[in-house]
Every structure is written in structure tokens, then in C-alpha cells.
mmCIF file of C-alpha atoms in Angstrom:
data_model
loop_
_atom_site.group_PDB
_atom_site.id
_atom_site.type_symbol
_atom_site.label_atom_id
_atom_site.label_comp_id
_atom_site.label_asym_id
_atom_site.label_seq_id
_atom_site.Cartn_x
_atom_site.Cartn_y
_atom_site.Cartn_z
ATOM 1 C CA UNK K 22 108.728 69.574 103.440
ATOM 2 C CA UNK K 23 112.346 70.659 103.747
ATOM 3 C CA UNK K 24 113.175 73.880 105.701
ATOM 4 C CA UNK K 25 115.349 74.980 108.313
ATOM 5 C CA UNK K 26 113.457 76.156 110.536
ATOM 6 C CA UNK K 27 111.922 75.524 113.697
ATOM 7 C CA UNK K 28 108.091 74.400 114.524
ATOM 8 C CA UNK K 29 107.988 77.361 117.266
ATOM 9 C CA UNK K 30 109.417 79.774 114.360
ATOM 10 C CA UNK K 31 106.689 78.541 111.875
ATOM 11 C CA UNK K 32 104.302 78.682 114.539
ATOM 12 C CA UNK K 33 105.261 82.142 115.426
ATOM 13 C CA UNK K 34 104.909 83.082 111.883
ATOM 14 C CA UNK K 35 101.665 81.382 110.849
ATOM 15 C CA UNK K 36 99.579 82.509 114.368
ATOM 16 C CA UNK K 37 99.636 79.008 114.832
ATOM 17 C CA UNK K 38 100.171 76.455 117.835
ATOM 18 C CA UNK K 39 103.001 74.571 117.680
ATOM 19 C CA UNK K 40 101.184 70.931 118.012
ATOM 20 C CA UNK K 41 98.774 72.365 114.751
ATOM 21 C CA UNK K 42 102.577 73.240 112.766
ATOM 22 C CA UNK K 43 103.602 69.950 113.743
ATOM 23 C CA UNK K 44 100.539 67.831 112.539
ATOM 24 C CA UNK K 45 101.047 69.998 109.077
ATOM 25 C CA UNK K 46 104.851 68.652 109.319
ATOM 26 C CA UNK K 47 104.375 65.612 109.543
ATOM 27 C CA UNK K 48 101.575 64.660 107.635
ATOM 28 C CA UNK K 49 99.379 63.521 110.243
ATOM 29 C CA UNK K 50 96.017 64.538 109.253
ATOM 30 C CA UNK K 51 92.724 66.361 110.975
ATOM 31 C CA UNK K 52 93.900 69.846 109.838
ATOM 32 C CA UNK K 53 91.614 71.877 107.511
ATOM 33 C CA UNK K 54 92.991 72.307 104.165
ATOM 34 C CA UNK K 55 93.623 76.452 104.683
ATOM 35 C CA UNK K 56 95.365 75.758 107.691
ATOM 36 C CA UNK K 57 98.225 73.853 105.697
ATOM 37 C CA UNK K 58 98.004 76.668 103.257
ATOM 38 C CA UNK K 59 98.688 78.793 106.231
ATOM 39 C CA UNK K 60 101.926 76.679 107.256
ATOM 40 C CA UNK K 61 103.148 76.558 103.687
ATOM 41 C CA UNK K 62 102.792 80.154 103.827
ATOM 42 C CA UNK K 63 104.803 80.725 106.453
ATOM 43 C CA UNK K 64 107.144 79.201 105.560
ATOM 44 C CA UNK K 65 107.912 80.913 102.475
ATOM 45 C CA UNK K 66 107.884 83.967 103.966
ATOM 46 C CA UNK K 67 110.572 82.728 106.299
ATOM 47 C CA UNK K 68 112.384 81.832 103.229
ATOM 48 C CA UNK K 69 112.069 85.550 101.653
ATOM 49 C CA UNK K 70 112.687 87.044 104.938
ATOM 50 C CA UNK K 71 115.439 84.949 105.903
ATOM 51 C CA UNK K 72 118.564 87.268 105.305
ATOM 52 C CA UNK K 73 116.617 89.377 107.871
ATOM 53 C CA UNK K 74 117.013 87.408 110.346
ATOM 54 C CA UNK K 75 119.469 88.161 113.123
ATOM 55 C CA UNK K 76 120.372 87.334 116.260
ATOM 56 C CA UNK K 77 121.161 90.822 117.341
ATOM 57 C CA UNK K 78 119.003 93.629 116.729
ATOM 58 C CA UNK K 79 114.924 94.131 118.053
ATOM 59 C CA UNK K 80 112.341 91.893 116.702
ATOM 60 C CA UNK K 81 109.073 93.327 115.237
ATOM 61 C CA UNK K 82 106.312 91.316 114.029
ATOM 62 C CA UNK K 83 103.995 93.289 112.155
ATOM 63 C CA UNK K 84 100.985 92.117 109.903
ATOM 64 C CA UNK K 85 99.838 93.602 106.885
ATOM 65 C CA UNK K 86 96.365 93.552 106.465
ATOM 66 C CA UNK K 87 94.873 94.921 103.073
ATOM 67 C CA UNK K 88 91.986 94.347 100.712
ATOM 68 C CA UNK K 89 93.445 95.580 97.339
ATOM 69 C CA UNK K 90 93.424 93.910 94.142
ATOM 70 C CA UNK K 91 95.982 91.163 94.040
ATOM 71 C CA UNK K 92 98.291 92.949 92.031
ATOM 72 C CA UNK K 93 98.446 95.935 94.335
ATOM 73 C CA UNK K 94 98.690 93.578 97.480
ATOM 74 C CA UNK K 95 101.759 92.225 95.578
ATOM 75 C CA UNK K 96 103.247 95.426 95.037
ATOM 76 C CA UNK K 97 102.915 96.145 98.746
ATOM 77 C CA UNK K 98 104.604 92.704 99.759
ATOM 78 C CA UNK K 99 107.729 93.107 97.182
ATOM 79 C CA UNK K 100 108.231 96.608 98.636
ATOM 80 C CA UNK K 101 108.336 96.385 101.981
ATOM 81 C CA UNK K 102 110.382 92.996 101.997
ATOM 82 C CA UNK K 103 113.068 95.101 99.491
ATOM 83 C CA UNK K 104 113.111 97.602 102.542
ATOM 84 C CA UNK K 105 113.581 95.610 105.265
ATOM 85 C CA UNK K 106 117.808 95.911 104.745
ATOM 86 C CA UNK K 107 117.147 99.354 105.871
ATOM 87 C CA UNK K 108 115.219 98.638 109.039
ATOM 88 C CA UNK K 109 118.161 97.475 110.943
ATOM 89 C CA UNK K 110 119.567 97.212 113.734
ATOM 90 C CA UNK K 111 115.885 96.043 114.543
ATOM 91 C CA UNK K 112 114.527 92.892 112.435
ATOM 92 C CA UNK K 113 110.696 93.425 110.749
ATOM 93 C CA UNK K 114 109.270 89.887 110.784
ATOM 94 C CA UNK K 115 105.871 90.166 108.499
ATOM 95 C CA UNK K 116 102.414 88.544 107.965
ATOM 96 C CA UNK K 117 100.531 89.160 105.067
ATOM 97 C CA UNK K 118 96.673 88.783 105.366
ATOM 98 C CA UNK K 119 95.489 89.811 101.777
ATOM 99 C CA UNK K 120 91.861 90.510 100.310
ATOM 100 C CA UNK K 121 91.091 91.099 96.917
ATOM 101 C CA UNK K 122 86.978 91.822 97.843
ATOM 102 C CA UNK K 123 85.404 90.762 101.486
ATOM 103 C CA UNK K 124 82.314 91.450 103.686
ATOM 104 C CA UNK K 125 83.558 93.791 106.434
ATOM 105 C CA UNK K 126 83.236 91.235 108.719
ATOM 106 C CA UNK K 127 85.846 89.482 107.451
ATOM 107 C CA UNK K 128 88.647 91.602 108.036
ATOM 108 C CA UNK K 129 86.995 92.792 111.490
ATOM 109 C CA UNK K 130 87.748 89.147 111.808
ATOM 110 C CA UNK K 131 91.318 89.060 111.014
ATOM 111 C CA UNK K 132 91.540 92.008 113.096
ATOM 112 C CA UNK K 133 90.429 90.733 116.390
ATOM 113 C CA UNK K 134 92.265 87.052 115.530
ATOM 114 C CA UNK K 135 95.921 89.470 115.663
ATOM 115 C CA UNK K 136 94.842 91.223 118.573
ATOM 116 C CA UNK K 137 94.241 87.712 120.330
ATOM 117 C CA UNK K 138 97.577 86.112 119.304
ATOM 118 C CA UNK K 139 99.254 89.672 119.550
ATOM 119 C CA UNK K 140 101.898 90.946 117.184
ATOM 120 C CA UNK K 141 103.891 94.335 117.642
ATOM 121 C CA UNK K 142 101.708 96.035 114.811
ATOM 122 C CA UNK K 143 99.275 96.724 112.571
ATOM 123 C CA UNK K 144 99.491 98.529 108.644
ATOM 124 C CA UNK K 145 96.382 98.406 107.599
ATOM 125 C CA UNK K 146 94.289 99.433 104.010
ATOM 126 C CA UNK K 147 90.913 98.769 104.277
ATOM 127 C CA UNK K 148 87.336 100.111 104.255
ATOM 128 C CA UNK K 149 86.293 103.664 106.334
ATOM 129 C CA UNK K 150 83.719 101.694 107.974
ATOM 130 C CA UNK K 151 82.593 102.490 112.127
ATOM 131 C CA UNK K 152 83.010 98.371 112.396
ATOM 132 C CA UNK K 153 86.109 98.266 110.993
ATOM 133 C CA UNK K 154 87.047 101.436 113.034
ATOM 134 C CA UNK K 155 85.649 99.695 115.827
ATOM 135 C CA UNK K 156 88.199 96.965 115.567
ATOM 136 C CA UNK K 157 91.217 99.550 115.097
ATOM 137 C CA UNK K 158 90.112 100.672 118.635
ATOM 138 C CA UNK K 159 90.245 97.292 120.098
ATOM 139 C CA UNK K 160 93.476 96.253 118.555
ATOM 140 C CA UNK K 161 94.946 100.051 120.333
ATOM 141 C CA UNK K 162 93.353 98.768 123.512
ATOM 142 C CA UNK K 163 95.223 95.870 123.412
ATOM 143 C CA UNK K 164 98.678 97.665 122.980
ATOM 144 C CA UNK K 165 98.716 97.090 119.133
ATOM 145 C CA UNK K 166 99.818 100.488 117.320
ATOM 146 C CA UNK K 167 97.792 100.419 113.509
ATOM 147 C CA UNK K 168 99.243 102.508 110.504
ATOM 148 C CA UNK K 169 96.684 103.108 108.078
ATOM 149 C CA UNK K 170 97.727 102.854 104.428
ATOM 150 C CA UNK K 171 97.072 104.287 101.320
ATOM 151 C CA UNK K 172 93.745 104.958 102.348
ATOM 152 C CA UNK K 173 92.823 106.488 105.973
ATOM 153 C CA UNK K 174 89.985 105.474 108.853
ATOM 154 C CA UNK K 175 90.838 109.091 110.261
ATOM 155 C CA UNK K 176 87.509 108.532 112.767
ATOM 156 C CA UNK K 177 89.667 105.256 114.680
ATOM 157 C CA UNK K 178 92.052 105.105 117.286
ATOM 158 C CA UNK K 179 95.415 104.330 114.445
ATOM 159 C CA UNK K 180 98.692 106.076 115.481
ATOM 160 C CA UNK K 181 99.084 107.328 111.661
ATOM 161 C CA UNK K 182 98.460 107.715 108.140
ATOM 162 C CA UNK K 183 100.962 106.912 105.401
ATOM 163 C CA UNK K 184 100.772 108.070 102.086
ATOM 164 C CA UNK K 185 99.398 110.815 99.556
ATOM 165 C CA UNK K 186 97.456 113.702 100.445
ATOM 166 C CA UNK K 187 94.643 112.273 98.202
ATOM 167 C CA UNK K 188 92.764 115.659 97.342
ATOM 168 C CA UNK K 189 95.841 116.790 96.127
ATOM 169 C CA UNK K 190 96.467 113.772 93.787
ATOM 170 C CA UNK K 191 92.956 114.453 92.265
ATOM 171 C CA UNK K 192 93.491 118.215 91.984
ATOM 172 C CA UNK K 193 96.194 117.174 90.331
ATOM 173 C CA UNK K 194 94.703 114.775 88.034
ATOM 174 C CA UNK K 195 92.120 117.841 86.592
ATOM 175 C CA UNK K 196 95.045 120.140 86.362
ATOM 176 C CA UNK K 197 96.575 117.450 83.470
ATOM 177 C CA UNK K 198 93.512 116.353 82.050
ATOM 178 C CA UNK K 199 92.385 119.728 81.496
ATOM 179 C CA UNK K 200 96.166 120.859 79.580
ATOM 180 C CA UNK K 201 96.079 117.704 77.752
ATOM 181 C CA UNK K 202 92.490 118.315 76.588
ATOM 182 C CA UNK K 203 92.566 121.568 75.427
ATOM 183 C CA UNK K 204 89.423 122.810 73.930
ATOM 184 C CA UNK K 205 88.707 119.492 72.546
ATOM 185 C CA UNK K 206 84.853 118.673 73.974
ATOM 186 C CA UNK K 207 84.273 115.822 75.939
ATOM 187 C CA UNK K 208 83.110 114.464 79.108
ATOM 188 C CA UNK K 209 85.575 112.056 81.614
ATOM 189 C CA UNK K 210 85.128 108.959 83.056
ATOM 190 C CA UNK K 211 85.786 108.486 86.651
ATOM 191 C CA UNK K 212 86.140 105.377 88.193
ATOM 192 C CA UNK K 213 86.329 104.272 91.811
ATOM 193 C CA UNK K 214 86.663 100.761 93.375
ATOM 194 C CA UNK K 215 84.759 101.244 96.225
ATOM 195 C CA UNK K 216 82.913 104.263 97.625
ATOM 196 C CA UNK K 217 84.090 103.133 101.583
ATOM 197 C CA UNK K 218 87.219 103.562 100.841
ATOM 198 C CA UNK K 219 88.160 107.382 101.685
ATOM 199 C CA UNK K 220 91.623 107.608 99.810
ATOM 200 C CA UNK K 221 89.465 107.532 96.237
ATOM 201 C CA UNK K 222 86.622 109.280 98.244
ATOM 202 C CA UNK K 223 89.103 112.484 98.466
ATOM 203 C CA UNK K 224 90.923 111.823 95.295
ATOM 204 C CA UNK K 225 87.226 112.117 93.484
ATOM 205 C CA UNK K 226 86.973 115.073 95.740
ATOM 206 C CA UNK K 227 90.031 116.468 94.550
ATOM 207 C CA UNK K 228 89.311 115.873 91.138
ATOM 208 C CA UNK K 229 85.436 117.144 91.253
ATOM 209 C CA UNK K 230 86.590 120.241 92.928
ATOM 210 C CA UNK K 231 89.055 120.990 90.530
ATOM 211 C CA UNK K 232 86.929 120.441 87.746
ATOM 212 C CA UNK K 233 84.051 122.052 88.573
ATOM 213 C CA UNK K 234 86.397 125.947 89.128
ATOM 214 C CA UNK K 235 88.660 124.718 85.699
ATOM 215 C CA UNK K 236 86.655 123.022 83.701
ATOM 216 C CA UNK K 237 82.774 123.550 84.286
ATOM 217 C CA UNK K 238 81.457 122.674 80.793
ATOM 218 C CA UNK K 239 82.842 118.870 81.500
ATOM 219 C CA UNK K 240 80.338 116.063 82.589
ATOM 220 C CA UNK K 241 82.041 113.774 85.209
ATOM 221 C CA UNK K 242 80.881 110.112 84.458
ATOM 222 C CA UNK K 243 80.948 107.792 87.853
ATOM 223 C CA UNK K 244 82.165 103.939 87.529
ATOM 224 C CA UNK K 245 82.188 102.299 91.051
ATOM 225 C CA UNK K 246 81.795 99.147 92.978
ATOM 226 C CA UNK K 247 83.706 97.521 90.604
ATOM 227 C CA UNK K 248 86.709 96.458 93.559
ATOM 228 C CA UNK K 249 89.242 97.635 91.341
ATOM 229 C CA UNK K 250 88.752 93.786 89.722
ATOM 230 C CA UNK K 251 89.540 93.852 85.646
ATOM 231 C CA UNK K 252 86.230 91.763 85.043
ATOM 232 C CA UNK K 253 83.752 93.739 86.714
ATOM 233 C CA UNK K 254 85.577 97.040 85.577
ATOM 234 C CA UNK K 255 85.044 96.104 81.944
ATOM 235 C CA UNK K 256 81.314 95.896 82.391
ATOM 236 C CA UNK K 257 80.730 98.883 84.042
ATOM 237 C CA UNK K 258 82.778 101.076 82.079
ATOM 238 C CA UNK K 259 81.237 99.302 78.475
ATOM 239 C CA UNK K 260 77.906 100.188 80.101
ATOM 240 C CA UNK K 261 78.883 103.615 80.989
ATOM 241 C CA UNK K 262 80.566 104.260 77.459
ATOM 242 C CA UNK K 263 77.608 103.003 75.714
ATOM 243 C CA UNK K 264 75.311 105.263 77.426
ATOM 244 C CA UNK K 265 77.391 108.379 76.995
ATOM 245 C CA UNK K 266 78.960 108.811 73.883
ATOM 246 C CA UNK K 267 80.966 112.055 74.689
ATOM 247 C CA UNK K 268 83.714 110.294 76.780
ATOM 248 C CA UNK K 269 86.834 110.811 76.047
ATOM 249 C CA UNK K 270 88.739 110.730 78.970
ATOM 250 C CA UNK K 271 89.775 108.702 82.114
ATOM 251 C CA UNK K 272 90.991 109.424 85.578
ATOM 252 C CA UNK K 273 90.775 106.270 87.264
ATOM 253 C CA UNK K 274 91.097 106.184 91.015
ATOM 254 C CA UNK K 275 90.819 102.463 91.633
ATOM 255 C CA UNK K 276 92.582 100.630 88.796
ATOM 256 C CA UNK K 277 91.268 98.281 86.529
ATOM 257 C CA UNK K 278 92.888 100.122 83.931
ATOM 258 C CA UNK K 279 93.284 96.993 81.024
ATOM 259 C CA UNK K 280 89.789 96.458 81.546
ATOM 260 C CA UNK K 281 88.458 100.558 81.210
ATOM 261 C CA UNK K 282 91.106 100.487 77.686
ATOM 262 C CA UNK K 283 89.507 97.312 76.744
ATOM 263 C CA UNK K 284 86.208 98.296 76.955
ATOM 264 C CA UNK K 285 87.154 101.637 74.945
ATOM 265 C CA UNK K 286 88.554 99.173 72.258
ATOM 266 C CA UNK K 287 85.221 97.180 71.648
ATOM 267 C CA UNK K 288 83.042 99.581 71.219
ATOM 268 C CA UNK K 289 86.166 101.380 68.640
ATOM 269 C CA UNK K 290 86.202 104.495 70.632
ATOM 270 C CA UNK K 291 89.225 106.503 70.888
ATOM 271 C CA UNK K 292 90.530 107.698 74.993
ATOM 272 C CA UNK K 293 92.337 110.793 74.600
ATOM 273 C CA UNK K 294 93.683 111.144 78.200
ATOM 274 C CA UNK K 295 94.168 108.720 80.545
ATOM 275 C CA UNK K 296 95.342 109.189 83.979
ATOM 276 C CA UNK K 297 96.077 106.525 86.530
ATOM 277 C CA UNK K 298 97.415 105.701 89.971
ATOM 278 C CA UNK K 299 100.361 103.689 91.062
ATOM 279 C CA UNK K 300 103.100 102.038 89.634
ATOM 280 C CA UNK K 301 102.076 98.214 89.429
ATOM 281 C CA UNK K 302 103.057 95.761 86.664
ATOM 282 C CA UNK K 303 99.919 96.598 84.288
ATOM 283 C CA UNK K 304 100.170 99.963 84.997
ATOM 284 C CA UNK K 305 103.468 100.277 84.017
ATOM 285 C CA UNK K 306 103.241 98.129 80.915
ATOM 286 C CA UNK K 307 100.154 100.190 79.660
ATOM 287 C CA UNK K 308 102.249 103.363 80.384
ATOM 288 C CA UNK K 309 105.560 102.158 78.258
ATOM 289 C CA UNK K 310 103.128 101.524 75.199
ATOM 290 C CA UNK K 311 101.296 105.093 75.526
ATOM 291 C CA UNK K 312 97.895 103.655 76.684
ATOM 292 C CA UNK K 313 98.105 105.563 79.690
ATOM 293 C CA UNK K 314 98.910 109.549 79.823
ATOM 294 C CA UNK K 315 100.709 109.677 82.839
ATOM 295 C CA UNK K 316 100.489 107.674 86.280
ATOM 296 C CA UNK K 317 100.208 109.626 90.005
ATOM 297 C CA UNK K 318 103.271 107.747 91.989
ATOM 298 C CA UNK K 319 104.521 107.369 95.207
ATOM 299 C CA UNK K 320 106.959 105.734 96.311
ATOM 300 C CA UNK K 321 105.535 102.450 97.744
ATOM 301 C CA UNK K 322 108.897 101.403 99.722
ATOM 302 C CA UNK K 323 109.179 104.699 101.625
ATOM 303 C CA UNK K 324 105.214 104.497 102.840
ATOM 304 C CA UNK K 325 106.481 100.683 104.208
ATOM 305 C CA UNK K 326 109.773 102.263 105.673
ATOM 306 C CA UNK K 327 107.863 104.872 107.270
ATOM 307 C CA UNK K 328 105.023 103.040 108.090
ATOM 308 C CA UNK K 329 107.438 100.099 110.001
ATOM 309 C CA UNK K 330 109.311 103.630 111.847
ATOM 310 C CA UNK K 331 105.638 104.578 112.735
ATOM 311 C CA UNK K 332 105.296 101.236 114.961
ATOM 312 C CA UNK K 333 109.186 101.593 116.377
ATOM 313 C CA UNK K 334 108.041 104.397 117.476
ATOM 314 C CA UNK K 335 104.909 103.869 119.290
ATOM 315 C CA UNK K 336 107.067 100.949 121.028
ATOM 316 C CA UNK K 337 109.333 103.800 121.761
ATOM 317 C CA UNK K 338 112.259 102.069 120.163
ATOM 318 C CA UNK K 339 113.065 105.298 117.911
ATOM 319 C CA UNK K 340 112.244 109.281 118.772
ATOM 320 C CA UNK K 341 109.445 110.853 117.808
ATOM 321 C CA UNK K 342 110.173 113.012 114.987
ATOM 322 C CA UNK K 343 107.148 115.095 115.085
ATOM 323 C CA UNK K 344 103.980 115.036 112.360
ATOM 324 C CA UNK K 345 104.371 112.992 109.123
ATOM 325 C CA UNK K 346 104.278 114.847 105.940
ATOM 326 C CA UNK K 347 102.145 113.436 103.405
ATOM 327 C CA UNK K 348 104.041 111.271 100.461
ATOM 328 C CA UNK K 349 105.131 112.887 97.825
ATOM 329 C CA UNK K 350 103.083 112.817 94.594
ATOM 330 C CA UNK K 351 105.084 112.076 91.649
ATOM 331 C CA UNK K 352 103.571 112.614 87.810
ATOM 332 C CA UNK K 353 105.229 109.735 85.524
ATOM 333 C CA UNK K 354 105.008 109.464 82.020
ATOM 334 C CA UNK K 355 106.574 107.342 80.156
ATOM 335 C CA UNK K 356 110.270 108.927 80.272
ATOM 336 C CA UNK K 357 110.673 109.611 83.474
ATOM 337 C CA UNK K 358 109.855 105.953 85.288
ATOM 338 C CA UNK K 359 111.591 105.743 88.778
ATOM 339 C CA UNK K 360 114.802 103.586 89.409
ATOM 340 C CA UNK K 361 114.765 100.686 88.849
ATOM 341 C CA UNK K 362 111.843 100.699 86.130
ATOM 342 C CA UNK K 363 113.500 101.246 82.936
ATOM 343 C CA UNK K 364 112.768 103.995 80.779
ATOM 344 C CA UNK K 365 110.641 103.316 77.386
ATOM 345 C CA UNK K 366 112.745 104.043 74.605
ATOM 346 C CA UNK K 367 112.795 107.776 72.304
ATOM 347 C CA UNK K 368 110.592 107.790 68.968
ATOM 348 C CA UNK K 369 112.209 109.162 65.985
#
């Protein structure tokens, strides 16, 4: 395996010993199978992260630990390593730990394995859980700041929160639905990967609150438990279409957005509005061809900047700049995509 780095630096990378990197190496056997996975890993992370490194400059080692569907994990990953450049003078080294569905235990796993090895912080989307809170508070104990993202544990011991004010985004979502609907009669689907997680707990919030003062004649249908996975998310929704025929509208809190449209399209039924979250590749390809309404945005590469400043700062290596504002929430549609998303082109 060619590479130009050093065992320790793979080591330091993977969270693994130096004799384990070398075995790997060198081919010599008696190394479970994830564990060379692990190496390989590392090592192309060194690779992306390699015009990072400096001599000069602070070193921070942070791990990202999320379970998200894979293609909002990937998001995640391609934004913060594009924002690294503007992290220096200090150098953010990174370890990705991804889920796309787990037991709690799991990641309460993961979590005590960093606080063992030790890493200069935490960012962190997972479940509001007390266990899972519980192993926040011993990763704090052991002098390991945790930014939450996305989607809060506001009960734990983590220095921060970084992102949307949620209730907003679903307030937001019913003020939309409800100018884009018009009279027109209907009920809305709502769908939710999972309940535990308390970002789409307040954006359903939001959204029922909202709702319920603007648009009281509306039933709210409920999809969730679904992990925001396109499989599961078709079956639900097809089951929740068939047994109300008045839908005809989405605001979807946990993705799985193909799979909702595809479901709509076997059963021949038509989805009037159709509002979304986030910016990721389907996303963005269902908003270009006018499948989705409009998409609630933020800007995924500020959170990470912000989030990586949070951890500086609880290593007092920048000022405190007093209370973070919440992210701003940013209504796309299709001809008004961010930089460096191009535009879909005029009609006419």
C-alpha cells in the first residue's frame, strides 16, 4: 500500500496502536477484517486532508460522530474538509465515525472508545437519549469539549449547539405550504426519521403549531421510524397514502424524499407541495426538475467552521465571542441555489 506517511501518523489517525498499523502494512495477518478497513481509512483521509497539514500552526483532532443517512454523512464530510483552508493558522485533523441506523449502544460505544484514546473534540448528531447524554458527560469529564449538530441533546454536558433554530424551520415550512396551497383541500404528510431525534422533534413542533393557528381544517399525516432510509420510507409513506386519500402535500423532516415521490407515483397520485430539508445530491436533483417546492437550507460549511471555532475555543485557543446565533434558514427553490450549485435553467 503506497503512502507517505508514517505508521505513528496512521496510527494517530485510525485510534490505532502502532504495532496493529504495522501488521495492516505489512501484510502480516491476525487482524480482524474492520480493523484493515480502519487503516485503509485512515489513510485516505490523510490523503484528502493532506494540504492541511503543516508544520506550523495548532493541531486539532476532532471526530465526527453522526448517525445520518449516508448521503447526509457525506455532505457533512465534503463540507467540513472544503473548510478546513479557513481554519488556519491551527490544522483540523478529522475522524469520521458514520451511522446510517444503530442501537444506542453503539454509538455510546464509539463515544467512550474516543474518550479512552482522547482526541481534542467531539461534533456530534445523534439520538436525545439520557444514555447517549450520559456519554456526552463522560467524554466532558474527560476534558473532551462536544458540539452537537444539526440536532441538539440540550439535557448533556456539550459546550454548544450548531445549526437551525428548528421550530422556526417548521413554522416556516406551514407558512409556504399554506401560500402554495391556497384553498385547495387536502391533508399533508409529515415525515420524520426518528422520533429521538429532537431537531425533527421541534421542526414537527414548529410545523404542528403553525398549522394548527393557520391552517386548522388540515389533517397532519405522521410517517416515522423510517431512519430517513429510501426503502423503508417508500413503505411507510405507500401505506400512509393508501389509507388516506386526501394527501396532497409533503413536509418532510427526515429525508427520504425519492422514496415519499415514488410512492406518490405508484399509486398515480399527484403531490402538490413539497417541502424538504437540506441541500444533498438527491435533494438538489429533485429540486432542479420541480419535484420538490422549495428546500429549508443552511449552510452546512459554516455549522463545521463554527462548530471546529466552538472546540478552539473551549481549548482556549480563540476568544470567546459570546452566545451563538442560530444558522440561518435559507428557502431555495429552484432559481436561487447557493454558490457553487448551479442554477436550473428559465422556462419559456
Amino acid at each position: 500500500m503506497g503512502h507517505p506517511y508514517p505508521i505513528r501518523e496512521i496510527a494517530r489517525q485510525a485510534g490505532l496502536s502502532t504495532a496493529t498499523v504495522d501488521r495492516v502494512l505489512h501484510g502480516r495477518g491476525g487482524v480482524r477484517e474492520s480493523t484493515v478497513r480502519e487503516v485503509h481509512q485512515a489513510i485516505k483521509d490523510l490523503d484528502r486532508q493532506r494540504s492541511q497539514i503543516r508544520i506550523g500552526g495548532r493541531t486539532f483532532m476532532i471526530d465526527i460522530v453522526m448517525q445520518a443517512p449516508e448521503r447526509f454523512s457525506r455532505a457533512v464530510r465534503d463540507a467540513l474538509e472544503a473548510e478546513l483552508p479557513s481554519l488556519h493558522p491551527a490544522v483540523v485533523r478529522s475522524r469520521f465515525h458514520f451511522r446510517e441506523t444503530c442501537p444506542s449502544a453503539e454509538l455510546i460505544g464509539t463515544l467512550d472508545k474516543i474518550a479512552k484514546r482522547g482526541t481534542q473534540g467531539v461534533i456530534l448528531k445523534a439520538p436525545d437519549v439520557p444514555e447517549i447524554a450520559a456519554a456526552v458527560g463522560r467524554l466532558v469529564a474527560a476534558g473532551v469539549p462536544v458540539v452537537t449538530l444539526v440536532t441538539d441533546l440540550p439535557h448533556s454536558a456539550r459546550v454548544a449547539y450548531v445549526g437551525i433554530d428548528n421550530r422556526a424551520a417548521g413554522a416556516t415550512a406551514a407558512y409556504l405550504l399554506g401560500q402554495w396551497l391556497g384553498d385547495r383541500p387536502g391533508n399533508v404528510l409529515t415525515t420524520i426519521s426518528r422520533g429521538s431525534f429532537r431537531g425533527e422533534e421541534e421542526r414537527e413542533m414548529g410545523f404542528r403549531s403553525a398549522m394548527r393557528l393557520t391552517q386548522p381544517k388540515r389533517s397532519l399525516v405522521e410517517v416515522t421510524d423510517s431512519d430517513g432510509l429510501d426503502a423503508t420510507q417508500r413503505e411507510l409513506a405507500l401505506e400512509a397514502l393508501k389509507r388516506d386519500e386526501d394527501i396532497v402535500a409533503v413536509y418532510s423532516m427526515g429525508g427520504g424524499n425519492l422514496a415519499t415521490l415514488d410512492a406518490f407515483g405508484a399509486l398515480g397520485r399527484e403531490c402538490a407541495v413539497f417541502i424538504a430539508h437540506d441541500l444533498d445530491q438527491d435533494n438538489t436533483r429533485l429540486l432542479r426538475e420541480r419535484r420538490l417546492s422549495a428546500v429549508l437550507h443552511h449552510d452546512l460549511r459554516q455549522d463545521l467552521r463554527r462548530a471546529c471555532q466552538t472546540i478552539m475555543r473551549a481549548h482556549q485557543a480563540l476568544p470567546d465571542d459570546g452566545p451563538a446565533l442560530p444558522s440561518a434558514i435559507q428557502v431555495v427553490t429552484p432559481y436561487n441555489m447557493p454558490p457553487g450549485v448551479p442554477p436550473a435553467p428559465l422556462e419559456g
